[in-house]
């Protein structure tokens, strides 16, 4: 599933690159791919940092056994993960609604680029 997600993200980025080139005459694939790579690296760095900080604040420590964790700690875990993930998920959802690439539109873009 992860591999398919990566391929889909790269494919969509290529399609957006083509669409931008058709509209502006400028090909920015390096910029778009570097932005994609930057966000991936940012998530890879910030996610564990935030997770470790959140676990420390709510009091979930190494060695705690299932059933021995207080309800307040479990509630804190839900809140911390909601605060850490929900805004990014909403942003990703909103950005995905901005992409409306159909197969027909993609063919039109490729034909337009071929004419240029």
Coordinates of C-alpha atoms in Angstrom, one line a residue:
X1 CA 0.0 0.0 0.0
X2 CA 2.8 2.4 0.8
X3 CA 4.5 1.8 -2.5
X4 CA 1.2 2.5 -4.4
X5 CA 0.8 5.8 -2.4
X6 CA 4.3 6.9 -3.3
X7 CA 3.8 6.0 -7.0
X8 CA 0.5 7.9 -7.0
X9 CA 2.0 11.0 -5.4
X10 CA 4.8 11.1 -7.9
X11 CA 2.4 10.5 -10.8
X12 CA 0.1 13.3 -9.6
X13 CA 3.1 15.6 -9.3
X14 CA 4.1 14.8 -12.9
X15 CA 0.5 15.5 -14.1
X16 CA 0.5 18.8 -12.2
X17 CA 3.9 19.7 -13.7
X18 CA 2.5 19.1 -17.2
X19 CA -0.6 21.2 -16.4
X20 CA 1.5 24.0 -15.1
X21 CA 3.8 23.9 -18.1
X22 CA 0.8 24.1 -20.5
X23 CA -0.7 27.1 -18.6
X24 CA 2.5 29.1 -18.1
X25 CA 5.1 27.8 -20.6
X26 CA 7.5 27.1 -17.7
X27 CA 8.4 23.6 -16.5
X28 CA 8.9 23.5 -12.8
X29 CA 9.2 19.7 -12.1
X30 CA 12.4 20.2 -10.0
X31 CA 10.6 22.7 -7.7
X32 CA 7.5 20.5 -7.4
X33 CA 9.4 17.3 -6.7
X34 CA 11.7 19.1 -4.2
X35 CA 8.6 20.4 -2.4
X36 CA 7.2 16.9 -2.2
X37 CA 10.5 15.6 -0.9
X38 CA 10.7 18.4 1.6
X39 CA 7.3 17.6 3.0
X40 CA 8.2 13.9 3.3
X41 CA 11.4 14.7 5.1
X42 CA 9.6 17.2 7.4
X43 CA 7.0 14.6 8.3
X44 CA 9.8 12.0 8.9
X45 CA 11.6 14.4 11.3
X46 CA 8.7 16.1 13.0
X47 CA 6.5 13.1 13.5
X48 CA 8.8 11.2 15.8
X49 CA 9.8 14.4 17.6
X50 CA 6.2 15.3 18.3
X51 CA 5.3 11.8 19.2
X52 CA 8.1 11.5 21.7
X53 CA 7.3 14.9 23.2
X54 CA 3.6 14.1 23.4
X55 CA 4.2 10.7 25.1
X56 CA 6.5 12.4 27.7
X57 CA 3.9 15.1 28.4
X58 CA 1.0 12.6 28.9
X59 CA 3.0 10.2 31.0
X60 CA 3.1 7.2 28.8
X61 CA 6.5 5.6 29.5
X62 CA 8.4 2.6 28.3
X63 CA 7.6 -0.6 30.2
X64 CA 4.0 0.3 31.1
X65 CA 1.8 -2.7 30.8
X66 CA -1.6 -2.9 29.0
X67 CA -4.3 -2.4 31.6
X68 CA -2.0 -0.5 33.9
X69 CA -2.3 2.8 32.1
X70 CA -4.5 5.3 33.7
X71 CA -7.6 6.6 31.9
X72 CA -6.2 10.2 32.0
X73 CA -3.1 8.9 30.1
X74 CA -5.2 7.2 27.5
X75 CA -7.3 10.3 27.1
X76 CA -4.1 12.4 26.8
X77 CA -2.9 10.0 24.1
X78 CA -6.1 10.5 22.1
X79 CA -5.9 14.3 22.5
X80 CA -2.2 14.5 21.6
X81 CA -2.6 12.3 18.5
X82 CA -5.7 14.3 17.5
X83 CA -3.9 17.6 17.8
X84 CA -0.9 16.2 16.0
X85 CA -2.6 14.5 13.1
X86 CA -6.0 16.0 12.6
X87 CA -4.9 19.4 11.3
X88 CA -2.5 17.8 8.8
X89 CA -5.2 15.3 7.7
X90 CA -7.6 18.2 7.1
X91 CA -5.0 20.1 5.2
X92 CA -4.2 17.0 3.0
X93 CA -7.9 16.4 2.4
X94 CA -8.4 20.1 1.4
X95 CA -5.4 20.1 -0.9
X96 CA -6.6 16.8 -2.5
X97 CA -9.9 18.5 -3.4
X98 CA -8.0 21.1 -5.4
X99 CA -6.8 18.3 -7.8
X100 CA -9.4 17.4 -10.4
X101 CA -7.4 15.6 -13.1
X102 CA -9.4 13.3 -15.3
X103 CA -8.0 11.1 -18.0
X104 CA -9.6 13.3 -20.6
X105 CA -8.0 16.4 -19.1
X106 CA -4.7 14.7 -19.0
X107 CA -4.9 13.8 -22.7
X108 CA -5.8 17.4 -23.5
X109 CA -2.7 18.6 -21.5
X110 CA -0.5 16.2 -23.4
X111 CA -1.9 17.2 -26.7
X112 CA -1.4 20.8 -25.9
X113 CA 2.2 20.2 -24.9
X114 CA 2.8 18.3 -28.1
X115 CA 1.6 21.3 -30.1
X116 CA 4.0 23.7 -28.3

